C-alpha positions as MATLAB code, in Angstrom:
seq = 'XXXXXXXXXXXXXXXXXXXXXXXXXXXXXXXXXXXXXXXXXXXXXXXXXXXXXXXXXXXXXXXXXXXXXXXXXXXXXXXXXXXXXXXXXXXXXXXXXXXXXXXXXXXXXXXXXXXXXXXXXXXXXXXXXXXXXXXXXXXXXXXXXXXXXXXX';
ca = [
     468.784  122.109   91.252;
     469.927  120.701   94.577;
     472.153  122.815   96.732;
     475.153  121.145   98.376;
     475.359  121.200  102.143;
     478.045  123.701  103.114;
     480.987  122.763  105.237;
     481.556  124.242  108.679;
     482.573  127.868  108.374;
     484.352  129.993  110.950;
     481.822  131.392  113.389;
     480.957  135.064  113.452;
     480.313  136.884  116.711;
     476.916  136.751  118.356;
     476.583  140.503  117.861;
     477.164  140.192  114.110;
     474.743  137.256  113.865;
     472.076  139.307  115.686;
     472.749  142.313  113.439;
     472.265  140.204  110.301;
     469.064  138.634  111.713;
     467.717  142.105  112.547;
     468.622  143.369  109.070;
     466.617  140.558  107.455;
     463.686  141.058  109.858;
     463.506  144.728  108.873;
     464.026  144.023  105.168;
     461.329  141.359  105.014;
     458.817  143.379  107.023;
     459.162  146.048  104.342;
     458.516  143.660  101.486;
     455.678  141.914  103.357;
     454.068  145.332  103.980;
     454.412  146.051  100.237;
     456.759  148.951  101.025;
     458.466  148.606   97.670;
     460.694  151.662   97.899;
     461.684  150.828  101.475;
     462.560  147.275  100.474;
     464.602  148.438   97.476;
     466.454  150.870   99.763;
     467.860  147.849  101.658;
     469.920  147.080   98.536;
     472.904  148.969   97.183;
     472.021  151.331   94.337;
     473.443  148.787   91.876;
     472.161  145.764   93.826;
     471.154  142.682   91.926;
     468.638  139.876   92.412;
     468.706  136.650   90.407;
     465.389  134.845   90.835;
     465.038  131.063   90.822;
     463.593  131.160   87.293;
     466.682  132.988   86.033;
     465.160  136.479   85.821;
     467.654  139.140   86.829;
     466.889  142.564   88.271;
     469.781  145.011   88.436;
     469.571  148.257   90.364;
     466.941  149.655   92.673;
     464.869  151.213   89.867;
     464.520  147.875   88.063;
     463.610  146.133   91.343;
     460.922  148.713   92.088;
     459.442  148.399   88.578;
     459.381  144.591   88.829;
     457.725  144.625   92.240;
     455.121  147.177   91.124;
     454.241  144.962   88.165;
     453.646  142.045   90.578;
     451.481  143.954   93.087;
     448.146  142.602   91.745;
     449.082  139.042   92.745;
     449.311  140.176   96.384;
     445.819  141.668   96.527;
     443.766  140.243   99.397;
     446.590  138.162  100.880;
     449.125  138.695  103.634;
     452.589  137.480  102.648;
     455.232  136.502  105.194;
     458.840  135.589  104.463;
     460.432  133.255  107.029;
     464.228  132.899  107.066;
     466.236  130.353  108.988;
     469.458  128.371  109.260;
     471.638  131.356  108.411;
     475.258  130.645  107.600;
     477.259  133.861  107.775;
     480.800  134.132  106.513;
     483.004  137.212  106.716;
     485.043  138.005  103.637;
     488.706  137.776  104.700;
     489.670  140.293  101.997;
     487.040  142.893  102.970;
     485.745  143.271  106.525;
     482.710  145.184  105.203;
     481.468  142.227  103.123;
     479.486  139.215  104.369;
     478.325  136.146  102.495;
     475.070  134.789  103.896;
     473.241  131.616  102.908;
     469.837  130.750  104.355;
     466.599  128.862  103.815;
     463.367  130.720  103.171;
     459.721  129.812  103.390;
     456.947  132.096  102.147;
     453.396  131.883  103.459;
     450.309  133.560  102.063;
     447.241  134.078  104.246;
     443.893  135.013  102.688;
     441.054  137.000  104.270;
     439.494  133.838  105.735;
     442.792  132.910  107.423;
     443.659  130.053  105.066;
     447.434  129.705  104.812;
     449.183  128.548  101.637;
     452.829  127.550  101.644;
     455.008  128.429   98.679;
     457.976  126.310   97.524;
     461.071  126.541   99.688;
     464.252  128.212   98.535;
     467.898  128.508   99.448;
     469.182  132.068   99.124;
     472.755  133.294   98.804;
     473.311  136.968   99.615;
     476.290  139.266   99.644;
     475.803  141.972  102.264;
     477.998  145.050  102.462;
     478.380  147.659  105.162;
     477.974  151.226  103.885;
     478.036  154.199  106.260;
     477.633  151.832  109.208;
     474.584  149.941  107.924;
     474.109  146.663  106.098;
     472.795  146.571  102.525;
     472.279  143.704  100.090;
     474.630  143.898   97.116;
     473.484  140.660   95.511;
     470.901  137.951   96.070;
     470.684  134.627   94.223;
     467.552  132.570   94.890;
     467.610  128.791   94.283;
     464.379  126.788   94.307;
     464.854  123.702   96.447;
     464.530  120.282   94.841;
     465.136  116.754   96.062;
     468.693  115.511   96.283;
     469.458  112.509   94.118;
     470.179  109.404   96.205;
     473.814  108.378   96.368;
     474.743  105.535   94.050;
     475.507  102.313   95.874;
];
């Protein structure tokens, strides 16, 4: 499914943009280090992830169980998640809620240093501020696909 290009949104402050970037850097370093509990702790207790294939994980316990079940596929590889082109939008109704859309690329490096690129995705997150820190309340992952050419 192709994702539409978003329209220009009101800009957030540089400090908020840096805070969101730092949040994702810390979150992804946890998942890349296979720190499952630490990664799940970056979500609200009732946080939800909808994967590109339609699978849904609700709550930290379900996320942890799903990640543990997938651990064997990460044996002998180093995984890195690369995020870019963040669009951050404050929720006008709730100053503690942010909507963030970004592109992600995942690389896998084996013991010989061979790098494999995984398909690219567009991700839509809802971040919330709880006790002064950001947490992910929801994440929807869309696998990128070619855009159909415009009809002439």
